[in-house]
Steps between C-alpha positions, in 0.01 A plus 500: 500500500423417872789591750671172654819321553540354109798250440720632190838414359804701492789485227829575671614737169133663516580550882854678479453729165485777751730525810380385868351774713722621786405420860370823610255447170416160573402530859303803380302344208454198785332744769306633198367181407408394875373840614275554169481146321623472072416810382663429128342184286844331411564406132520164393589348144400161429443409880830643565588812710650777325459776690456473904717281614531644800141570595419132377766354775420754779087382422577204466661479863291653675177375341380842362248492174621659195404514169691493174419581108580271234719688200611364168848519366602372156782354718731466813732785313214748464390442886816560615499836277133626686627413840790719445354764345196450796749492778685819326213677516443461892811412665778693616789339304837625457606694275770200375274286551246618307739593221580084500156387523417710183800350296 
C-alpha cells in the first residue's frame, strides 16, 4: 500500500477502549511523526480506525502520508478485545488501569 493522506472513519467506542495519551506523550508521538513521518501502518476494520487514532489526527493535520492495514474481526466486540490486548502489549498503562481494561 502506497504512503498518502487516506480518508477513514472513526467509531467513538473504537476510539476510547483505551485511555487518551497524556500531554507529555502526545506532543512526543507529534514531534515523532513530524521529525520522521508514520512510522506504524494504523489498523483499520471495515474502513474504520481501530488502532491509531492519534497518528491518523496528527497526519491528518499536518498532511503527512501514512499507511494503514486492513484486519478482520468477527465483530466490533472482538476488535475492541485486539486493541486492548495490542495497546497492553506496548503502552505503559497503570497498573489499575490495566487490571480494569482486562475485566
Amino acid at each position: 500500500m502506497e504512503k498518502k493522506v487516506y480518508e477513514l472513519r472513526t467509531s467513538e467506542s473504537l476510539q476510547h477502549v483505551m485511555p487518551p495519551l497524556q500531554d507529555l506523550e502526545l506532543d512526543l508521538l507529534t514531534k515523532s511523526i513530524l521529525n520522521e513521518g508514520c512510522r506504524d501502518r494504523l489498523i483499520v476494520w471495515n474502513d474504520v480506525i481501530i488502532d491509531g487514532h492519534n497518528r491518523y489526527r496528527i497526519c491528518r493535520e499536518n498532511g503527512i502520508p501514512f499507511t494503514y492495514i486492513e484486519m478482520d474481526f468477527p465483530d466490533e466486540a472482538a476488535a475492541k478485545k485486539w486493541v486492548i490486548r495490542n495497546q497492553l502489549a506496548r503502552r505503559n498503562v497503570p497498573d489499575f488501569v490495566r487490571c480494569e481494561l482486562v475485566l
